Tab-separated table of C-alpha atoms in Angstrom:
chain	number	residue	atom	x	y	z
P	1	UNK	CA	212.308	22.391	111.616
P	2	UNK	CA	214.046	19.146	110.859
P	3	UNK	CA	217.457	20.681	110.757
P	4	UNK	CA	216.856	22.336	114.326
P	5	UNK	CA	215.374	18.897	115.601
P	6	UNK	CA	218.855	17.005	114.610
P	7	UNK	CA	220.985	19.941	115.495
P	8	UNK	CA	219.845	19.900	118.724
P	9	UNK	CA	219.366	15.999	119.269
P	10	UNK	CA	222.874	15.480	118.461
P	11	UNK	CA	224.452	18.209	120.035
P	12	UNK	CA	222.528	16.998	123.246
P	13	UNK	CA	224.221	13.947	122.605
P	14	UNK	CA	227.314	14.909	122.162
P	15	UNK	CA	226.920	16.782	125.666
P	16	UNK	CA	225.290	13.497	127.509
P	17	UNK	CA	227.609	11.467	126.291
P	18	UNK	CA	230.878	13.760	127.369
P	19	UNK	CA	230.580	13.429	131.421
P	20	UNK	CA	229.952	9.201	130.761
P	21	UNK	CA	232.986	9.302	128.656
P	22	UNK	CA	235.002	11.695	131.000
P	23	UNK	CA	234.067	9.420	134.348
P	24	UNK	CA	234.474	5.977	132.915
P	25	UNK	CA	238.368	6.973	131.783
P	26	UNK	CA	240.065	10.098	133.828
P	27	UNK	CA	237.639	9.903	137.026
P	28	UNK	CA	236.584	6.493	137.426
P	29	UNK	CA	238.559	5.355	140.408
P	30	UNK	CA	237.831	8.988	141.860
P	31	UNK	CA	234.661	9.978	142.367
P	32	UNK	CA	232.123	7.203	143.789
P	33	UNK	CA	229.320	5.697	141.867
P	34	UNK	CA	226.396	7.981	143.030
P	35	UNK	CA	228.420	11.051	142.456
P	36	UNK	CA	229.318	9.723	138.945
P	37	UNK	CA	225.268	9.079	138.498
P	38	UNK	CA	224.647	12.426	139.657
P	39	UNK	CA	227.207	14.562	137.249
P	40	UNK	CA	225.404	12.054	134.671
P	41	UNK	CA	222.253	12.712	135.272
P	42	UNK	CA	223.152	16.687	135.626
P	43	UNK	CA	224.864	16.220	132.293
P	44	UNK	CA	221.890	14.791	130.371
P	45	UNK	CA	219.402	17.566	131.812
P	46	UNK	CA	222.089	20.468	130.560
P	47	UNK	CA	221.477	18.439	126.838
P	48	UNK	CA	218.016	18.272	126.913
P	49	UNK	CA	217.946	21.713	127.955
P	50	UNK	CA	218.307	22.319	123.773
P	51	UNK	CA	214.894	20.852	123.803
P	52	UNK	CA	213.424	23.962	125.273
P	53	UNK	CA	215.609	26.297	122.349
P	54	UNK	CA	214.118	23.859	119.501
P	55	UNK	CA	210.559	24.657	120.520
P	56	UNK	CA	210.885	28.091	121.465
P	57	UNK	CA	213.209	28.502	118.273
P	58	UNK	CA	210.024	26.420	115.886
P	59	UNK	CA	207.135	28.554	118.180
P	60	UNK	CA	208.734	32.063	117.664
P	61	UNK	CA	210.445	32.086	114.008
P	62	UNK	CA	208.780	29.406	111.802
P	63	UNK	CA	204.858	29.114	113.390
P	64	UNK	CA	204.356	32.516	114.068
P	65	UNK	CA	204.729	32.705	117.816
P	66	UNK	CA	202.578	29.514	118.307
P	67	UNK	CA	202.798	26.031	119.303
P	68	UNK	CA	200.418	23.343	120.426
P	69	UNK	CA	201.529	21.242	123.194
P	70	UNK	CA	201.090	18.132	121.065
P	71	UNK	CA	203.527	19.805	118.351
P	72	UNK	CA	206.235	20.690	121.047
P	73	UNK	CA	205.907	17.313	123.034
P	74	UNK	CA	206.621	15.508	119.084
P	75	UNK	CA	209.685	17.797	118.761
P	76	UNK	CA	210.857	17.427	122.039
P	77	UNK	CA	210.638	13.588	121.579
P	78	UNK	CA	212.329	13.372	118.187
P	79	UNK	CA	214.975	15.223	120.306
P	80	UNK	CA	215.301	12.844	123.010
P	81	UNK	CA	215.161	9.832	120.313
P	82	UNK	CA	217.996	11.569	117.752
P	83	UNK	CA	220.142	12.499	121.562
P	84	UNK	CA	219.892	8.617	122.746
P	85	UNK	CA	221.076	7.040	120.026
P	86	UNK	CA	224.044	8.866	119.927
P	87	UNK	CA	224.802	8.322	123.761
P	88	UNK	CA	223.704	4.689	123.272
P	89	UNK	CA	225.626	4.180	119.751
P	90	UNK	CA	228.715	5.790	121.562
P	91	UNK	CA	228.420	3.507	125.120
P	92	UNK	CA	228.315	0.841	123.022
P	93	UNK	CA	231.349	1.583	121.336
P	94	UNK	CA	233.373	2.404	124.495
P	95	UNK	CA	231.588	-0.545	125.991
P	96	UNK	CA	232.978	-2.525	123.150
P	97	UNK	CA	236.337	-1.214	122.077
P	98	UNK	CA	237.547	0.901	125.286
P	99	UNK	CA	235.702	-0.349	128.241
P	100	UNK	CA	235.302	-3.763	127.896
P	101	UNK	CA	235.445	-4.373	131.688
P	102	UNK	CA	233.302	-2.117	132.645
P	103	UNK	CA	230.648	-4.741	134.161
P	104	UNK	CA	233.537	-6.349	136.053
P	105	UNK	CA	234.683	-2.105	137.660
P	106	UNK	CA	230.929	-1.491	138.520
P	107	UNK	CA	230.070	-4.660	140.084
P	108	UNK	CA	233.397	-4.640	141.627
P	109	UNK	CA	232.732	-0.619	142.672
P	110	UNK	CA	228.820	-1.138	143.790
P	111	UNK	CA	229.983	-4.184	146.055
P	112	UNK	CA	233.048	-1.863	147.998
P	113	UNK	CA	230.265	0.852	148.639
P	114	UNK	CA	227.726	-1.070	150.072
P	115	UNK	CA	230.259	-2.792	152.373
P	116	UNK	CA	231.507	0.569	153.347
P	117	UNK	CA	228.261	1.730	153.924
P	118	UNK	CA	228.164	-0.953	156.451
P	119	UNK	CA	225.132	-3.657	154.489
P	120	UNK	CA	225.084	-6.956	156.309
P	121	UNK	CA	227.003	-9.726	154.767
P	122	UNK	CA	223.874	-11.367	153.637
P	123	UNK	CA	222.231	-7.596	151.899
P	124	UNK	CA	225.964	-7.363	150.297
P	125	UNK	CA	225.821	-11.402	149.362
P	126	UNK	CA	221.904	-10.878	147.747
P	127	UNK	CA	222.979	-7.868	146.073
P	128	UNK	CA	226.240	-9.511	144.550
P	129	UNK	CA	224.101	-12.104	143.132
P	130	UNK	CA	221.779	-10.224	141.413
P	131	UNK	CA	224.121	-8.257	140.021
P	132	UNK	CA	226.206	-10.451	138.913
P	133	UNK	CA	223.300	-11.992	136.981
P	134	UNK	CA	222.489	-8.488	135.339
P	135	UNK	CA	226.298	-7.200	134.582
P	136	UNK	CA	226.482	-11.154	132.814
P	137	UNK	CA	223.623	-10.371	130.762
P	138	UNK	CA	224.831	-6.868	130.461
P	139	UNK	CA	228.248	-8.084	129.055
P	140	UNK	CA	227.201	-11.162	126.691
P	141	UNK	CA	223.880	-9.294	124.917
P	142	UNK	CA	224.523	-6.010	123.092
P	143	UNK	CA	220.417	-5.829	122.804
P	144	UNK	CA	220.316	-5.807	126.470
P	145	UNK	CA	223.089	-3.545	126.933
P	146	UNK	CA	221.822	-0.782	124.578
P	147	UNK	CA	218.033	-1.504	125.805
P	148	UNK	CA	219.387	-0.640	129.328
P	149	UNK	CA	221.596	2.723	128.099
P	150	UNK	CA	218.320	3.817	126.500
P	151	UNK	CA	216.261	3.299	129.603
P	152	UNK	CA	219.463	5.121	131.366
P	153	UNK	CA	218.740	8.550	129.216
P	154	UNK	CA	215.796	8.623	127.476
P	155	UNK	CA	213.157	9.052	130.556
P	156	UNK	CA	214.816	12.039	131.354
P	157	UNK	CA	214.490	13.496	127.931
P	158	UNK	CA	210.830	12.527	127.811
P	159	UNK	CA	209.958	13.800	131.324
P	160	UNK	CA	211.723	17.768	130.122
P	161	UNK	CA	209.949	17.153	126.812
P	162	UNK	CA	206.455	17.021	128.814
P	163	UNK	CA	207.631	20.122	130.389
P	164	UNK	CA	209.227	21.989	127.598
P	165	UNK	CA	205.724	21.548	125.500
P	166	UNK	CA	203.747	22.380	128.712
P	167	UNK	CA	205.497	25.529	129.650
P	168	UNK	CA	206.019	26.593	126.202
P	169	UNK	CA	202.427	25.825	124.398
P	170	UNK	CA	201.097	29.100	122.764
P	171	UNK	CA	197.913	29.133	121.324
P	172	UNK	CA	196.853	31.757	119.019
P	173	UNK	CA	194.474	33.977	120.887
P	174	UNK	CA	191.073	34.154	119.397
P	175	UNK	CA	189.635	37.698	117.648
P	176	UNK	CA	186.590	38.714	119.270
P	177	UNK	CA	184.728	41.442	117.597
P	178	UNK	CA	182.707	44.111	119.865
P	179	UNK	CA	179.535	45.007	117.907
């Protein structure tokens, strides 16, 4: 079971981190920041989709066509775990190496938006502020940076590992003997 838990968690990994990757280089000045959230998001839910094939894969081959929900919620979190570190270990390289002005794009990206969207000059001032003060902190502290990637992808791995083990809990059916 081990090797299907880290096949999966990094292949789900690899496929999160491939649409961040793609939009930050080729598409960023394209496509606008909630339609770059939303192939993101669509992204990590096609990974985490391999959480379902682990614990159908461990229920049907290895534990005879049974699973508790408390086993399949464990392997669908060791999943999520092994599948976030890679995105995070791999933002924080391109954050790093490749990206290093990323904070300065978004901020500068967010701000154009929400004047476009036609935010009062105060909303787009307040907004600027704060978010200057995050993408600052974002920037300077790699803890903060990777605390924020992980709270960026691994709710969404946790909330389809509740319904992976939910949908696919099977429970050996009792014998009952007719005397």
């Amino acid at each position: 079971m081990k090797k299907t838990i880290w096949v999966c968690g990094v292949i789900a990994g690899i496929i999160s981190v491939s649409w961040g990757v793609l939009s930050e280089g080729v598409l960023s000045n394209h496509l606008s920041l909630n339609t770059r959230m939303l192939f993101g998001y669509a992204s990590m839910i096609l990974a985490f989709s391999l959480i379902f094939v682990a614990i159908k894969n461990y229920r049907d081959t290895q534990n005879s066509g049974q699973v508790t929900f408390g086993k399949a919620l464990v392997i669908g979190l060791w999943i999520t775990l092994i599948a976030s570190t890679v995105y995070v270990i791999v933002w924080m390289i391109d954050c790093s190496y490749f990206n290093t002005d990323f904070a300065e794009k978004y901020q500068a990206q967010a701000l154009a938006e929400l004047k476009a969207s036609g935010a009062s000059a105060a909303v787009i001032q307040k907004q600027g502020a704060e978010m200057a003060t995050t993408m600052a902190k974002y920037k300077t502290s790699a803890t903060f940076r990777a605390m924020f990637t992980y709270l960026e992808i691994a709710p969404v791995g946790i909330v389809i590992s509740f319904i992976a083990a939910l949908i696919l809990k099977k429970r050996s059916k009792p014998i009952t003997v007719n005397v």
